Every structure is written in C-alpha cells, then in structure tokens.
Amino acid sequence: MTQQASATDPASGRRPEVVPDPSVEAARIAAVRRYDILDTPPDGAFDRVAAMAARLFDVPVATVTIVDTDRIWFKAAHGLEGVKEIGRDPGLCGSAILRDNALVIPDTLRDPVAANNPLVAGEMGVRFYAAAPIITPDGHRLGTVNVLDTKPRSITEDNTATLADLAAIVLDEMELRLSALRALRNEQERREAERAAREQAEKDKTAIAAFASTLQRTLLPPALPVVPGLELACHYRTASAHDVGGDFYDVFPVGGGRWALFLGDVCGKGPEAATVTALARHTLRAAAQMDPDPVTVLSTLNTALLADVAAGSRFCTALFGLLAPREVGGFTVTVATGGHPPAYHLRPDDSGAVWVKAVRPKVGMLVGAFPQALFAESTFLLAPGEGLFLYTDGLTEARTTQGTMLGEDGLTGFLHQRTGPLTATTLVEDTVTLLASMPDGAGDDVALLALSVPDAESAPDTGVAATAHTTAVPEHFGQE
Amino acid sequence: MTDVTHTLHLPVQHPHPGLALATVVGDVDVHTAPTLRSGALETIQQGHPRLVLDLAQVGFCDSAGLSAIIGIWHAAQEAGGSLSLAAVPDRLMRMLSMTGVDSLLPVRATTADAVAALTDSPPASANR
C-alpha cells in the first residue's frame, strides 16, 4: 500500500456537515425499509464482505452498516464484537452516508467533525476511517462499507475504488436478497390466495350441498303417516340419480278423521318439472284443507297451474282420493283423476286369485293444460281385506323381457295372479320385484302407493294395527 | 320403423286457404319435440292458425310429444284457429284418451277426414 494523501476528499479538514434534506432522507428511509434488512440476523455474505475489507485494507475493523432514521445498524462487523448499532453521530458513517463518493479520513484527530465522534473520542480511539456508500440504482444511500484503524494511514485511489466495489457487492447482495424475499412473499401470497380460494370453494360446496339437500328433501315425497285402520306402503325412485323426479305423492289428514291422498306425475323432467312438482304438492295439500272434495281439489290445482307464468306448458296427471273411515271398519273412498292411469281396487276372489277393478271416474283431464278441464270422481267402499294400488306410468311403460311395455293389461294380470297376501307392504314389495326382473328395470321415474285395510280376522281385538312402510327412497338420497 | 329416430321434419302444405297440413316425419320424444313445437308455432304465426298434424309417419311419441301438442293447441287457440290430429299412433292415442285431451282436440283417422272436417264446417265448430 502506497502512502498517499486522501485522494477523494481534498477538503477533508474543512468538510461542512451537510444536513440531509428531509424529503431526500424520507425517500432514503423508504428505500431502507424496502430492502427489509434492518435487524435481520447475521448473514454469511455480508460477513465475508466485512472480513474481505479488513484483509484487503489490513485494518482491525471493517463493517457493513445500514443507516436508519436515528441509528447506524451493523449488518456485519468484523473486529467489533458485540456491537449491534451506534448513534447517528456526525463525522464518520453519519457523514459518509450523505455523500455520493467515498469518504476517507486519514487521521480523525485532524478532522474537526470526526474528532468529536464517540468512536474517535471514546474508548475505541479510531484514527483512520474510510467508507464507501451503498447506493441503490435509484440513487438512495442505504448505508456504508467501512474500514477503521486505530492509527492514522493513507490509502490509494485504487484502495478507494476497491472500497466502492465492496459497497457495490453489498448492494448486489441486498438486491438478490430482496428479489428472493419478493419471490418468497409472492409465493406465500399465492399460497395464501390459493388456500383462501380453496377454503371458499369448500364453504361454497358445503353451502350448495346443504341447499340442494334441503331443496331435494322438500321435493321428495315424505315418509308415510300412520293411519289408524289402514296399512300404507310406497316406493319411489328416480330414473337418474342426478335428476329430481317428476313423480309425487302424499297422504295426510284433512280433519274429521278423514285422510287425503294423492299421487301424480309431472310431464317433463329436471328442475323445470321439479318446480311444478313442488307447486302441485303444496297446492293439493292447501286446497284439501279448504275443501277435500277430490273434484274441487283437482279443479283448484288446474287453476293454480294455469295461473302460473308458464301457463299451459306445465301440467301433470294426478289421482286425488279422500278416505273416510267407517265405524264397521274399512273406508269410504272417493277418487278423482286428472288424466292419470287408474288406481286398482283389489279384493281376494273365491278362487284364491285377486279381483282387480280399475277405478275410472267418467272424466278426468290432464291438470294444468286446459282452462276448461273437467274432472269427475268415483266413490267405493274399501272393505277389510281389500287393497288399493296407485302408480305412475313408469311402471306400465317398463319394458318386459319380450321388449314390449308392461302396459295396463300386464299390470292387471300381474295383480290378478300374484299369490302373496293382499297387504299394502307385500303389494309394493312384489311390484318392486317385478320391476327388478325387467331387463332394464324401470326406464323412467316410478312412484307406487298401496293401501290395504287389515282383515278383521288378522286384527287384534283392540282394532287393527296401523302401519306405514316407506319401502324405498331414491338410491342417491342421503349420499354426497 | 322400430328404432327411435333423432331427427324430425315437418313439411307443411296448404290444401285450402288459411289451412295448414303439417306432416310429422320422425319420432317425437324429448329431443325432437321442440322441433315439432317450433315448426308448428311458426306455421301458426305465418297466418295459418287452422292446423292439421298428420302423424301417420310417427313411429313413437311420448309425453314430451303430448306436451308439444298441447302447446301447439294453445297457440292455435290464441290465434283464433284450431288444431286437429290425424292418423294418431296407438300409444299417443292412449295418452290422449287417458288425459282427456281427445275431448278437446279433434282426432281423425286420416288427414283427408281432418281437412274435410275443417272445410265442411266453420272453424269455430271444430274447437267446440
């Protein structure tokens, strides 16, 4: 190292202490914050720069400092054990930070400002100081790379350039660190956003599933009630697990010990049909509470469906029945039809087979299609030992092994010949077995509703036991 | 003609002024019913509210077809005209009868019968 006077600071003895411009200083502090380096743990790269500076300049102390608002913080300190930061006193680093070029003070005692710096005047007794500012590409001075000695010395212009290079290396390191930090933050933000999106999607999915399940429950036929003196059974399945069916039924009390029942089929499928199903069910229930006369109820439903926005395009077929219990057992049944396949009145005949009679009121048109629709009712006695069987056309349109539809004739033949007991439960069970024996099962939605009055002989003295069987719900219901 | 066809054609003739005879060619199900409906409604809107549907070439017609027919009937009524059916296939006939629709729509054995019924009497009487 050649002995030479300070090259970079000809006026080192007469350096005016520049007061930082507040706006420049504010921007500088913002830049310091941007690099997010203050108070970070020691880092090998910066430590190596400090160690390299000490070795190159052959000085006992070399540091990398970042200047905060009111302190000088040491990112790396070679030869200064245990010092984390010092005050922002003028003279050394505090002054170097205000310059664009290196500050070299060959002898601090001969520099009026530096001479008063605590590092010079204090225990440490710094006599030589040189620093190069760490300058960002946009011109902010974040801190300095410093070399210090306890004896005065001179350094060459090359040495000064080396110090500036070291400061540039520190900046490069900080830039690398910043871009890594940004990448990390972006990645964290991306993960956080993904996680939030996933959580939201989960929440939405749960909400939608809950909504769909609630909606589906309102559309599905309910479990059957227990009706004294009557056995009830039903079967319901939709052709597609993803479709809400258009078949519907219900059994409910209408006062005076009487019960109403209905079973119907909305023309069409899917959500559109489901809205008609819901409207039909609720209208039938409400109308029956006002006046349970079957013709009146179906007329009310006809009017309600025609009053709907899509008048004339939403219609259904339906059977509506009113059951009035008789003191001697059994029920007086009044049935009206709205264009629906007939219910079958069943009674064991003398030969051991079953007498099957279709209940056919005189007229009964599709419900909701025509303002002038006419309905009529039939009344008959459902005596102990007898049954009543209602179905939707998914049953009669199911294909047999011969490839033809079961049809009304096939169904009446089946009902006539079956040998099981004439109870609602076995009627439905046997019919479901029949459907299952068909090559394609039922291609369409199917709803079955059977009623039977227990025989007086099979009933205990206290009266017949009331039972209700809901033999099947759609296979998909209750699953995800 | 046992397989269900997936296309439907509806050529329209005008055997009489103000009278349209639409021949349904193909099967009517949930896929083709919209074609039947829109074709017939177009004919009605073009000023031919008295419409006869010839169903002789229909091998299959389910409840979707019945829905379309009811929709066409409504449109014809609103336009002051009528809808009659000719040569109705068995299954559709059973549905028409079961649902009571045959009490509102004239159903004729042949298109000639349907056209004759419409031209021999004023249109209003066909609608009852």
JSON list of N, CA and C in Angstrom, two decimals, chain A residues 331-392:
[
{"chain": "A", "resi": 331, "resn": "PHE", "atom": "N", "xyz": [-112.96, -48.14, 4.74]},
{"chain": "A", "resi": 331, "resn": "PHE", "atom": "CA", "xyz": [-113.09, -46.72, 4.42]},
{"chain": "A", "resi": 331, "resn": "PHE", "atom": "C", "xyz": [-114.00, -46.53, 3.23]},
{"chain": "A", "resi": 332, "resn": "THR", "atom": "N", "xyz": [-114.69, -45.40, 3.24]},
{"chain": "A", "resi": 332, "resn": "THR", "atom": "CA", "xyz": [-115.36, -44.96, 2.02]},
{"chain": "A", "resi": 332, "resn": "THR", "atom": "C", "xyz": [-114.34, -44.12, 1.26]},
{"chain": "A", "resi": 333, "resn": "VAL", "atom": "N", "xyz": [-114.07, -44.55, 0.03]},
{"chain": "A", "resi": 333, "resn": "VAL", "atom": "CA", "xyz": [-113.01, -43.89, -0.74]},
{"chain": "A", "resi": 333, "resn": "VAL", "atom": "C", "xyz": [-113.63, -43.15, -1.92]},
{"chain": "A", "resi": 334, "resn": "THR", "atom": "N", "xyz": [-113.28, -41.89, -2.06]},
{"chain": "A", "resi": 334, "resn": "THR", "atom": "CA", "xyz": [-113.71, -41.12, -3.22]},
{"chain": "A", "resi": 334, "resn": "THR", "atom": "C", "xyz": [-112.47, -40.70, -3.99]},
{"chain": "A", "resi": 335, "resn": "VAL", "atom": "N", "xyz": [-112.41, -41.06, -5.26]},
{"chain": "A", "resi": 335, "resn": "VAL", "atom": "CA", "xyz": [-111.21, -40.79, -6.06]},
{"chain": "A", "resi": 335, "resn": "VAL", "atom": "C", "xyz": [-111.59, -39.98, -7.29]},
{"chain": "A", "resi": 336, "resn": "ALA", "atom": "N", "xyz": [-110.82, -38.93, -7.55]},
{"chain": "A", "resi": 336, "resn": "ALA", "atom": "CA", "xyz": [-110.96, -38.19, -8.81]},
{"chain": "A", "resi": 336, "resn": "ALA", "atom": "C", "xyz": [-109.64, -38.31, -9.55]},
{"chain": "A", "resi": 337, "resn": "THR", "atom": "N", "xyz": [-109.72, -38.28, -10.87]},
{"chain": "A", "resi": 337, "resn": "THR", "atom": "CA", "xyz": [-108.49, -38.40, -11.65]},
{"chain": "A", "resi": 337, "resn": "THR", "atom": "C", "xyz": [-108.29, -37.17, -12.52]},
{"chain": "A", "resi": 338, "resn": "GLY", "atom": "N", "xyz": [-107.03, -36.80, -12.65]},
{"chain": "A", "resi": 338, "resn": "GLY", "atom": "CA", "xyz": [-106.67, -35.75, -13.59]},
{"chain": "A", "resi": 338, "resn": "GLY", "atom": "C", "xyz": [-105.78, -36.38, -14.65]},
{"chain": "A", "resi": 339, "resn": "GLY", "atom": "N", "xyz": [-106.41, -37.15, -15.56]},
{"chain": "A", "resi": 339, "resn": "GLY", "atom": "CA", "xyz": [-105.67, -37.75, -16.67]},
{"chain": "A", "resi": 339, "resn": "GLY", "atom": "C", "xyz": [-104.65, -38.78, -16.27]},
{"chain": "A", "resi": 340, "resn": "HIS", "atom": "N", "xyz": [-104.77, -39.34, -15.09]},
{"chain": "A", "resi": 340, "resn": "HIS", "atom": "CA", "xyz": [-103.77, -40.28, -14.58]},
{"chain": "A", "resi": 340, "resn": "HIS", "atom": "C", "xyz": [-104.22, -41.72, -14.83]},
{"chain": "A", "resi": 341, "resn": "PRO", "atom": "N", "xyz": [-103.25, -42.63, -14.99]},
{"chain": "A", "resi": 341, "resn": "PRO", "atom": "CA", "xyz": [-103.63, -44.05, -15.09]},
{"chain": "A", "resi": 341, "resn": "PRO", "atom": "C", "xyz": [-104.47, -44.45, -13.88]},
{"chain": "A", "resi": 342, "resn": "PRO", "atom": "N", "xyz": [-105.42, -45.33, -14.08]},
{"chain": "A", "resi": 342, "resn": "PRO", "atom": "CA", "xyz": [-106.38, -45.63, -13.00]},
{"chain": "A", "resi": 342, "resn": "PRO", "atom": "C", "xyz": [-105.74, -46.33, -11.79]},
{"chain": "A", "resi": 343, "resn": "ALA", "atom": "N", "xyz": [-106.33, -46.06, -10.64]},
{"chain": "A", "resi": 343, "resn": "ALA", "atom": "CA", "xyz": [-105.97, -46.82, -9.44]},
{"chain": "A", "resi": 343, "resn": "ALA", "atom": "C", "xyz": [-106.69, -48.17, -9.54]},
{"chain": "A", "resi": 344, "resn": "TYR", "atom": "N", "xyz": [-106.12, -49.19, -8.90]},
{"chain": "A", "resi": 344, "resn": "TYR", "atom": "CA", "xyz": [-106.77, -50.51, -8.93]},
{"chain": "A", "resi": 344, "resn": "TYR", "atom": "C", "xyz": [-107.28, -50.88, -7.54]},
{"chain": "A", "resi": 345, "resn": "HIS", "atom": "N", "xyz": [-108.55, -51.22, -7.54]},
{"chain": "A", "resi": 345, "resn": "HIS", "atom": "CA", "xyz": [-109.21, -51.70, -6.32]},
{"chain": "A", "resi": 345, "resn": "HIS", "atom": "C", "xyz": [-109.05, -53.21, -6.31]},
{"chain": "A", "resi": 346, "resn": "LEU", "atom": "N", "xyz": [-108.50, -53.78, -5.25]},
{"chain": "A", "resi": 346, "resn": "LEU", "atom": "CA", "xyz": [-108.15, -55.21, -5.21]},
{"chain": "A", "resi": 346, "resn": "LEU", "atom": "C", "xyz": [-108.90, -55.91, -4.08]},
{"chain": "A", "resi": 347, "resn": "ARG", "atom": "N", "xyz": [-109.35, -57.13, -4.41]},
{"chain": "A", "resi": 347, "resn": "ARG", "atom": "CA", "xyz": [-110.09, -57.92, -3.41]},
{"chain": "A", "resi": 347, "resn": "ARG", "atom": "C", "xyz": [-109.81, -59.38, -3.69]},
{"chain": "A", "resi": 348, "resn": "PRO", "atom": "N", "xyz": [-109.53, -60.17, -2.66]},
{"chain": "A", "resi": 348, "resn": "PRO", "atom": "CA", "xyz": [-109.31, -61.61, -2.91]},
{"chain": "A", "resi": 348, "resn": "PRO", "atom": "C", "xyz": [-110.59, -62.22, -3.47]},
{"chain": "A", "resi": 349, "resn": "ASP", "atom": "N", "xyz": [-110.45, -63.02, -4.53]},
{"chain": "A", "resi": 349, "resn": "ASP", "atom": "CA", "xyz": [-111.68, -63.68, -5.02]},
{"chain": "A", "resi": 349, "resn": "ASP", "atom": "C", "xyz": [-111.74, -65.13, -4.51]},
{"chain": "A", "resi": 350, "resn": "ASP", "atom": "N", "xyz": [-112.83, -65.80, -4.83]},
{"chain": "A", "resi": 350, "resn": "ASP", "atom": "CA", "xyz": [-113.07, -67.13, -4.27]},
{"chain": "A", "resi": 350, "resn": "ASP", "atom": "C", "xyz": [-112.05, -68.16, -4.72]},
{"chain": "A", "resi": 351, "resn": "SER", "atom": "N", "xyz": [-111.46, -67.94, -5.92]},
{"chain": "A", "resi": 351, "resn": "SER", "atom": "CA", "xyz": [-110.53, -68.92, -6.48]},
{"chain": "A", "resi": 351, "resn": "SER", "atom": "C", "xyz": [-109.13, -68.80, -5.90]},
{"chain": "A", "resi": 352, "resn": "GLY", "atom": "N", "xyz": [-108.94, -67.84, -5.01]},
{"chain": "A", "resi": 352, "resn": "GLY", "atom": "CA", "xyz": [-107.60, -67.65, -4.44]},
{"chain": "A", "resi": 352, "resn": "GLY", "atom": "C", "xyz": [-106.81, -66.61, -5.20]},
{"chain": "A", "resi": 353, "resn": "ALA", "atom": "N", "xyz": [-107.35, -66.15, -6.32]},
{"chain": "A", "resi": 353, "resn": "ALA", "atom": "CA", "xyz": [-106.69, -65.06, -7.06]},
{"chain": "A", "resi": 353, "resn": "ALA", "atom": "C", "xyz": [-107.25, -63.73, -6.56]},
{"chain": "A", "resi": 354, "resn": "VAL", "atom": "N", "xyz": [-106.95, -62.68, -7.30]},
{"chain": "A", "resi": 354, "resn": "VAL", "atom": "CA", "xyz": [-107.36, -61.34, -6.86]},
{"chain": "A", "resi": 354, "resn": "VAL", "atom": "C", "xyz": [-108.26, -60.69, -7.90]},
{"chain": "A", "resi": 355, "resn": "TRP", "atom": "N", "xyz": [-109.37, -60.21, -7.41]},
{"chain": "A", "resi": 355, "resn": "TRP", "atom": "CA", "xyz": [-110.29, -59.44, -8.24]},
{"chain": "A", "resi": 355, "resn": "TRP", "atom": "C", "xyz": [-109.69, -58.04, -8.38]},
{"chain": "A", "resi": 356, "resn": "VAL", "atom": "N", "xyz": [-109.51, -57.59, -9.64]},
{"chain": "A", "resi": 356, "resn": "VAL", "atom": "CA", "xyz": [-108.87, -56.30, -9.90]},
{"chain": "A", "resi": 356, "resn": "VAL", "atom": "C", "xyz": [-109.84, -55.40, -10.64]},
{"chain": "A", "resi": 357, "resn": "LYS", "atom": "N", "xyz": [-110.13, -54.25, -10.05]},
{"chain": "A", "resi": 357, "resn": "LYS", "atom": "CA", "xyz": [-111.06, -53.35, -10.72]},
{"chain": "A", "resi": 357, "resn": "LYS", "atom": "C", "xyz": [-110.42, -51.96, -10.85]},
{"chain": "A", "resi": 358, "resn": "ALA", "atom": "N", "xyz": [-110.30, -51.49, -12.09]},
{"chain": "A", "resi": 358, "resn": "ALA", "atom": "CA", "xyz": [-109.77, -50.15, -12.32]},
{"chain": "A", "resi": 358, "resn": "ALA", "atom": "C", "xyz": [-110.79, -49.12, -11.86]},
{"chain": "A", "resi": 359, "resn": "VAL", "atom": "N", "xyz": [-110.35, -48.15, -11.11]},
{"chain": "A", "resi": 359, "resn": "VAL", "atom": "CA", "xyz": [-111.25, -47.09, -10.66]},
{"chain": "A", "resi": 359, "resn": "VAL", "atom": "C", "xyz": [-111.23, -46.00, -11.74]},
{"chain": "A", "resi": 360, "resn": "ARG", "atom": "N", "xyz": [-112.33, -45.91, -12.50]},
{"chain": "A", "resi": 360, "resn": "ARG", "atom": "CA", "xyz": [-112.33, -44.94, -13.61]},
{"chain": "A", "resi": 360, "resn": "ARG", "atom": "C", "xyz": [-113.49, -43.97, -13.48]},
{"chain": "A", "resi": 361, "resn": "PRO", "atom": "N", "xyz": [-113.23, -42.81, -12.93]},
{"chain": "A", "resi": 361, "resn": "PRO", "atom": "CA", "xyz": [-114.28, -41.78, -12.96]},
{"chain": "A", "resi": 361, "resn": "PRO", "atom": "C", "xyz": [-114.63, -41.46, -14.41]},
{"chain": "A", "resi": 362, "resn": "LYS", "atom": "N", "xyz": [-115.80, -40.89, -14.63]},
{"chain": "A", "resi": 362, "resn": "LYS", "atom": "CA", "xyz": [-116.30, -40.65, -16.00]},
{"chain": "A", "resi": 362, "resn": "LYS", "atom": "C", "xyz": [-115.33, -39.80, -16.83]},
{"chain": "A", "resi": 363, "resn": "VAL", "atom": "N", "xyz": [-114.87, -38.70, -16.26]},
{"chain": "A", "resi": 363, "resn": "VAL", "atom": "CA", "xyz": [-113.90, -37.86, -16.98]},
{"chain": "A", "resi": 363, "resn": "VAL", "atom": "C", "xyz": [-112.76, -37.53, -16.03]},
{"chain": "A", "resi": 364, "resn": "GLY", "atom": "N", "xyz": [-111.77, -36.94, -16.60]},
{"chain": "A", "resi": 364, "resn": "GLY", "atom": "CA", "xyz": [-110.62, -36.54, -15.77]},
{"chain": "A", "resi": 364, "resn": "GLY", "atom": "C", "xyz": [-109.49, -36.18, -16.70]},
{"chain": "A", "resi": 365, "resn": "MET", "atom": "N", "xyz": [-109.31, -34.88, -16.89]},
{"chain": "A", "resi": 365, "resn": "MET", "atom": "CA", "xyz": [-108.32, -34.44, -17.86]},
{"chain": "A", "resi": 365, "resn": "MET", "atom": "C", "xyz": [-107.01, -34.07, -17.19]},
{"chain": "A", "resi": 366, "resn": "LEU", "atom": "N", "xyz": [-105.99, -34.04, -18.05]},
{"chain": "A", "resi": 366, "resn": "LEU", "atom": "CA", "xyz": [-104.67, -33.57, -17.65]},
{"chain": "A", "resi": 366, "resn": "LEU", "atom": "C", "xyz": [-104.84, -32.27, -16.85]},
{"chain": "A", "resi": 367, "resn": "VAL", "atom": "N", "xyz": [-104.09, -32.14, -15.75]},
{"chain": "A", "resi": 367, "resn": "VAL", "atom": "CA", "xyz": [-104.26, -30.98, -14.87]},
{"chain": "A", "resi": 367, "resn": "VAL", "atom": "C", "xyz": [-103.26, -29.88, -15.25]},
{"chain": "A", "resi": 368, "resn": "GLY", "atom": "N", "xyz": [-103.78, -28.69, -15.49]},
{"chain": "A", "resi": 368, "resn": "GLY", "atom": "CA", "xyz": [-102.91, -27.54, -15.76]},
{"chain": "A", "resi": 368, "resn": "GLY", "atom": "C", "xyz": [-102.72, -27.25, -17.23]},
{"chain": "A", "resi": 369, "resn": "ALA", "atom": "N", "xyz": [-103.38, -28.03, -18.10]},
{"chain": "A", "resi": 369, "resn": "ALA", "atom": "CA", "xyz": [-103.20, -27.82, -19.54]},
{"chain": "A", "resi": 369, "resn": "ALA", "atom": "C", "xyz": [-104.33, -27.02, -20.16]},
{"chain": "A", "resi": 370, "resn": "PHE", "atom": "N", "xyz": [-105.53, -27.18, -19.63]},
{"chain": "A", "resi": 370, "resn": "PHE", "atom": "CA", "xyz": [-106.69, -26.54, -20.26]},
{"chain": "A", "resi": 370, "resn": "PHE", "atom": "C", "xyz": [-107.58, -25.85, -19.22]},
{"chain": "A", "resi": 371, "resn": "PRO", "atom": "N", "xyz": [-107.98, -24.61, -19.51]},
{"chain": "A", "resi": 371, "resn": "PRO", "atom": "CA", "xyz": [-108.88, -23.91, -18.57]},
{"chain": "A", "resi": 371, "resn": "PRO", "atom": "C", "xyz": [-110.20, -24.66, -18.42]},
{"chain": "A", "resi": 372, "resn": "GLN", "atom": "N", "xyz": [-110.65, -25.33, -19.49]},
{"chain": "A", "resi": 372, "resn": "GLN", "atom": "CA", "xyz": [-111.96, -25.98, -19.45]},
{"chain": "A", "resi": 372, "resn": "GLN", "atom": "C", "xyz": [-111.89, -27.44, -18.98]},
{"chain": "A", "resi": 373, "resn": "ALA", "atom": "N", "xyz": [-110.78, -27.81, -18.35]},
{"chain": "A", "resi": 373, "resn": "ALA", "atom": "CA", "xyz": [-110.61, -29.21, -17.93]},
{"chain": "A", "resi": 373, "resn": "ALA", "atom": "C", "xyz": [-111.75, -29.66, -17.02]},
{"chain": "A", "resi": 374, "resn": "LEU", "atom": "N", "xyz": [-112.20, -30.89, -17.25]},
{"chain": "A", "resi": 374, "resn": "LEU", "atom": "CA", "xyz": [-113.30, -31.44, -16.44]},
{"chain": "A", "resi": 374, "resn": "LEU", "atom": "C", "xyz": [-112.77, -32.60, -15.60]},
{"chain": "A", "resi": 375, "resn": "PHE", "atom": "N", "xyz": [-113.30, -32.71, -14.40]},
{"chain": "A", "resi": 375, "resn": "PHE", "atom": "CA", "xyz": [-112.92, -33.80, -13.52]},
{"chain": "A", "resi": 375, "resn": "PHE", "atom": "C", "xyz": [-114.18, -34.44, -12.95]},
{"chain": "A", "resi": 376, "resn": "ALA", "atom": "N", "xyz": [-114.09, -35.73, -12.66]},
{"chain": "A", "resi": 376, "resn": "ALA", "atom": "CA", "xyz": [-115.20, -36.42, -12.01]},
{"chain": "A", "resi": 376, "resn": "ALA", "atom": "C", "xyz": [-114.64, -37.38, -10.99]},
{"chain": "A", "resi": 377, "resn": "GLU", "atom": "N", "xyz": [-115.50, -37.88, -10.10]},
{"chain": "A", "resi": 377, "resn": "GLU", "atom": "CA", "xyz": [-115.00, -38.77, -9.06]},
{"chain": "A", "resi": 377, "resn": "GLU", "atom": "C", "xyz": [-115.81, -40.05, -9.00]},
{"chain": "A", "resi": 378, "resn": "SER", "atom": "N", "xyz": [-115.21, -41.08, -8.44]},
{"chain": "A", "resi": 378, "resn": "SER", "atom": "CA", "xyz": [-115.89, -42.35, -8.17]},
{"chain": "A", "resi": 378, "resn": "SER", "atom": "C", "xyz": [-115.81, -42.61, -6.69]},
{"chain": "A", "resi": 379, "resn": "THR", "atom": "N", "xyz": [-116.85, -43.16, -6.14]},
{"chain": "A", "resi": 379, "resn": "THR", "atom": "CA", "xyz": [-116.84, -43.49, -4.71]},
{"chain": "A", "resi": 379, "resn": "THR", "atom": "C", "xyz": [-117.06, -44.99, -4.55]},
{"chain": "A", "resi": 380, "resn": "PHE", "atom": "N", "xyz": [-116.31, -45.61, -3.70]},
{"chain": "A", "resi": 380, "resn": "PHE", "atom": "CA", "xyz": [-116.47, -47.05, -3.45]},
{"chain": "A", "resi": 380, "resn": "PHE", "atom": "C", "xyz": [-116.05, -47.37, -2.02]},
{"chain": "A", "resi": 381, "resn": "LEU", "atom": "N", "xyz": [-116.34, -48.57, -1.61]},
{"chain": "A", "resi": 381, "resn": "LEU", "atom": "CA", "xyz": [-116.01, -49.00, -0.26]},
{"chain": "A", "resi": 381, "resn": "LEU", "atom": "C", "xyz": [-114.73, -49.83, -0.28]},
{"chain": "A", "resi": 382, "resn": "LEU", "atom": "N", "xyz": [-113.77, -49.44, 0.51]},
{"chain": "A", "resi": 382, "resn": "LEU", "atom": "CA", "xyz": [-112.55, -50.23, 0.67]},
{"chain": "A", "resi": 382, "resn": "LEU", "atom": "C", "xyz": [-112.72, -51.02, 1.97]},
{"chain": "A", "resi": 383, "resn": "ALA", "atom": "N", "xyz": [-113.14, -52.27, 1.81]},
{"chain": "A", "resi": 383, "resn": "ALA", "atom": "CA", "xyz": [-113.52, -53.08, 2.96]},
{"chain": "A", "resi": 383, "resn": "ALA", "atom": "C", "xyz": [-112.30, -53.78, 3.56]},
{"chain": "A", "resi": 384, "resn": "PRO", "atom": "N", "xyz": [-112.41, -54.28, 4.80]},
{"chain": "A", "resi": 384, "resn": "PRO", "atom": "CA", "xyz": [-111.32, -55.05, 5.39]},
{"chain": "A", "resi": 384, "resn": "PRO", "atom": "C", "xyz": [-110.90, -56.19, 4.46]},
{"chain": "A", "resi": 385, "resn": "GLY", "atom": "N", "xyz": [-109.60, -56.39, 4.33]},
{"chain": "A", "resi": 385, "resn": "GLY", "atom": "CA", "xyz": [-109.08, -57.43, 3.45]},
{"chain": "A", "resi": 385, "resn": "GLY", "atom": "C", "xyz": [-108.83, -56.94, 2.04]},
{"chain": "A", "resi": 386, "resn": "GLU", "atom": "N", "xyz": [-109.25, -55.71, 1.73]},
{"chain": "A", "resi": 386, "resn": "GLU", "atom": "CA", "xyz": [-109.11, -55.18, 0.37]},
{"chain": "A", "resi": 386, "resn": "GLU", "atom": "C", "xyz": [-107.94, -54.21, 0.28]},
{"chain": "A", "resi": 387, "resn": "GLY", "atom": "N", "xyz": [-107.55, -53.94, -0.96]},
{"chain": "A", "resi": 387, "resn": "GLY", "atom": "CA", "xyz": [-106.44, -53.02, -1.18]},
{"chain": "A", "resi": 387, "resn": "GLY", "atom": "C", "xyz": [-106.70, -52.05, -2.31]},
{"chain": "A", "resi": 388, "resn": "LEU", "atom": "N", "xyz": [-105.91, -51.02, -2.36]},
{"chain": "A", "resi": 388, "resn": "LEU", "atom": "CA", "xyz": [-105.97, -50.03, -3.44]},
{"chain": "A", "resi": 388, "resn": "LEU", "atom": "C", "xyz": [-104.54, -49.76, -3.88]},
{"chain": "A", "resi": 389, "resn": "PHE", "atom": "N", "xyz": [-104.32, -49.75, -5.19]},
{"chain": "A", "resi": 389, "resn": "PHE", "atom": "CA", "xyz": [-102.97, -49.65, -5.72]},
{"chain": "A", "resi": 389, "resn": "PHE", "atom": "C", "xyz": [-102.88, -48.48, -6.71]},
{"chain": "A", "resi": 390, "resn": "LEU", "atom": "N", "xyz": [-102.00, -47.54, -6.43]},
{"chain": "A", "resi": 390, "resn": "LEU", "atom": "CA", "xyz": [-101.80, -46.38, -7.29]},
{"chain": "A", "resi": 390, "resn": "LEU", "atom": "C", "xyz": [-100.37, -46.41, -7.83]},
{"chain": "A", "resi": 391, "resn": "TYR", "atom": "N", "xyz": [-100.16, -45.92, -9.03]},
{"chain": "A", "resi": 391, "resn": "TYR", "atom": "CA", "xyz": [-98.82, -45.97, -9.62]},
{"chain": "A", "resi": 391, "resn": "TYR", "atom": "C", "xyz": [-98.67, -44.87, -10.66]},
{"chain": "A", "resi": 392, "resn": "THR", "atom": "N", "xyz": [-97.43, -44.61, -11.03]},
{"chain": "A", "resi": 392, "resn": "THR", "atom": "CA", "xyz": [-97.18, -43.70, -12.16]},
{"chain": "A", "resi": 392, "resn": "THR", "atom": "C", "xyz": [-96.76, -44.53, -13.37]}
]
